[in-house]
Amino acid sequence: MATTSSFSKGCFVFKAKPESSGKSPRKKTKKSSNLLHRSNGDLNASSLFGKCDKSSMEIRQDSYKKIWMSTKKKSEDIISDSHKQLLHDVSQFVSENADIGQSSIPTALVALGVNLPDHAAFFSLLDSTLNAHVSPFVAMLNSKECPSLKNMVLKAIQKLTSCDLADDDAEKDEEADEIVPVKPSSKIKTFANLATWYSNVVIKTPLIIILQDLESFSTQQLQDFVLLCREYRVRNKLPIQFIMGIATTVTLQQQLHHRTSVCLATKSFQSRPSIVLLNHLIEQLFMNSSVLKLGPRLMQLLLDGFLYHDLSLSSFLMRVHLIIMQHYITLPVSSLCCSMSELIDRIKKLSAADLDLYRQVPSFMKFIENNRSKVSLLTDDKEFRSFLQKSLEDLNSYSKDFSLSCRILHCLSDGMPDALFGKSLREVYINFLIGAESEDWDRFIQLLNISTSYELQSRIQAALTTLKESDVSSALSDFSTSLVLFSEELKRLEQAPDTDTATSPKSPNVFVPKGKKLDKFELKAQLLASAKQARPTSKFDEIKSEFVSWLNSHLARQLKSPTTILFHEVFYAGSQVQSSWDIVPWIRRQVQPVPRVAISKALSDPASYLGCNCCSSNGQGSQILSTMPDLCIVYKLHTECGRLINLYDWMLSFNAIQQKDKDDENEEIEPIIQARFIRAVAQLQLLGFIQSSKRKTDHVARLTWGV
């Protein structure tokens, strides 16, 4: 392990030595860091797959790369398409306000929502868009790099004048005549120098300053910076413009006081809510023709992390990446989680040991228990191969029909009271993936029974539109044909309303003899008798009743959860309940960690995190080794003490552990041991395990008990 000072001072970064090159150091560092990050990611995945079964390791690793690259590309396209209109509007606003005639600073206020981790991706797209179409002079600032007004001014000027067009000689020859022939200078440190520098620029394009997190800047610092920019815009004709990113509009008035806001000509822009993008992502990644899908427990886990934690799409995709990788690493049967075009060849290459793994799948074992006539599948490999192929093909087709059936049900139930299955398609899909309650379905049938002709016709038309836009399989082709027939019958009924006559006589009124009054019991009896008589039914009621009964029998059959189908463990990650292949508990520990438990485990068993043999206790959790980090030794000693810990006795125990492997019988504690002990105690106090005691100055109080 590399030696460092106390981690309470911060994080330690060991930088690689830069190689000598003729290119720009800044540009070279950026490329090398990206390449290092990419290579480390591939190396980690490869090392994890290297621990798997050799026979299927390469197949599963290849499938993992294909699935993740496809998922990543789809998600990036969806997110970029969602920001396309907003980027166009902001760029158009900046272009239209390039004139410096007005004294106020044109300012675009972009409300991006509370999903702060996603803001960086949007501003990166905005930066590239502005550089390509509006102006190369763009300075992107955040509160971390601008702790004071001086740093804010220097950073803004540095980024405005450091144009990336002159990094390479070839790029300089191609682009120098187009935009900027002036090289950035390190002497430009004030707005006065910036005005002089800008006067030598050939093409006068706006100077755009982007403040990514407006709420994180101090109010006084922001006010001074705005007033300074306005002064030089009016006096030196600098075409400065602002783009400010805000999470919500609540704190906008607190950040921009009246003295500051009068200097800005603001226009607000609103991004799409992250929940809308999440619905679109789930529809495209897991409901359409995707190979790997998520089981109900993993889907619910991801939604809980998104809705109740950060509303961040980037965090959501990181968790999806982790699930995809763990599915292919943990499950030996994931080698067949591939496209249908590759399935037949992979099944033919399965060995006898591989086929036994598929026989151990819980859904297949349950199938054999319920169908004793299929016992031959346990011994006949040839018969089992064909059965496995047919079952996986049926599962794939049923998954497509299930997604399409959820779309149809969403069209039929949209706008109903109480939002029985959910307001969005994502909620409908997850409810039936988990297993919708029968009460909701019965309520849905009741609401259809009381629908008017116009409502029923509009719902059927919406369902037919969905079917036309999708690829209908043979299982749903009859369903589509019947739906068209019901729609045509309703249209004919609307065109000929006079034929809608009652098919049964009217129910008689309550009979009251002349000169006699009915008491409440007699009235109740006559009303109940009249209610039991057949009520008049129209032609529309007959069609509606036939449609509801047909829907109740046909559509309900297609909405059975796919996790009840044979071999669903192959394509649905996290659907292995009570199995050694269940990845849900491990995923939950990674995406929803408990900090105190993780810290206690790391301090009690450092070898599980450091991966070294010198700190391993060989299954004896209470054993304290001198090779362990000082913080771990101090933590283990403190767990053996009571509420108050004597510092001197604590230090003697620490010294005894450090000196137990030495023959020196000197009882004096070396200064280096004392310093290491004091540092470890300070680290333990920083983590919140101990605090100083007011009762005894040479004691500390223990704060935690158990895990």
CSV table of C-alpha atoms in Angstrom, one decimal, residues 27 86 111 143 154 160 168 180 194 208 252 268 297 367 395 430 457 488 579 585 602 614 662:
chain,number,residue,atom,x,y,z
A,27,LYS,CA,-4.9,18.8,-24.8
A,86,LEU,CA,-33.9,23.6,-25.7
A,111,ALA,CA,-34.4,25.9,-15.5
A,143,SER,CA,-19.1,27.7,-8.0
A,154,LEU,CA,-9.7,35.4,-13.9
A,160,LEU,CA,-12.9,33.5,-23.1
A,168,ASP,CA,-2.4,22.1,-33.5
A,180,VAL,CA,-9.8,34.4,-34.5
A,194,LEU,CA,-10.0,41.9,-22.4
A,208,ILE,CA,-20.8,34.1,-23.6
A,252,LEU,CA,-34.0,33.1,-8.1
A,268,SER,CA,-36.6,31.9,-19.1
A,297,ARG,CA,-37.7,-6.3,-8.1
A,367,PHE,CA,-42.4,-27.0,-14.6
A,395,LEU,CA,-40.7,-16.3,-24.1
A,430,ILE,CA,-44.4,-2.1,-14.0
A,457,GLN,CA,-65.3,4.6,-29.4
A,488,GLU,CA,-67.2,-0.8,-37.1
A,579,SER,CA,-31.7,-18.8,-5.7
A,585,PRO,CA,-29.4,-8.2,-2.7
A,602,ALA,CA,-14.0,-1.7,6.1
A,614,CYS,CA,-1.2,-8.9,5.0
A,662,LYS,CA,9.7,-7.3,17.9
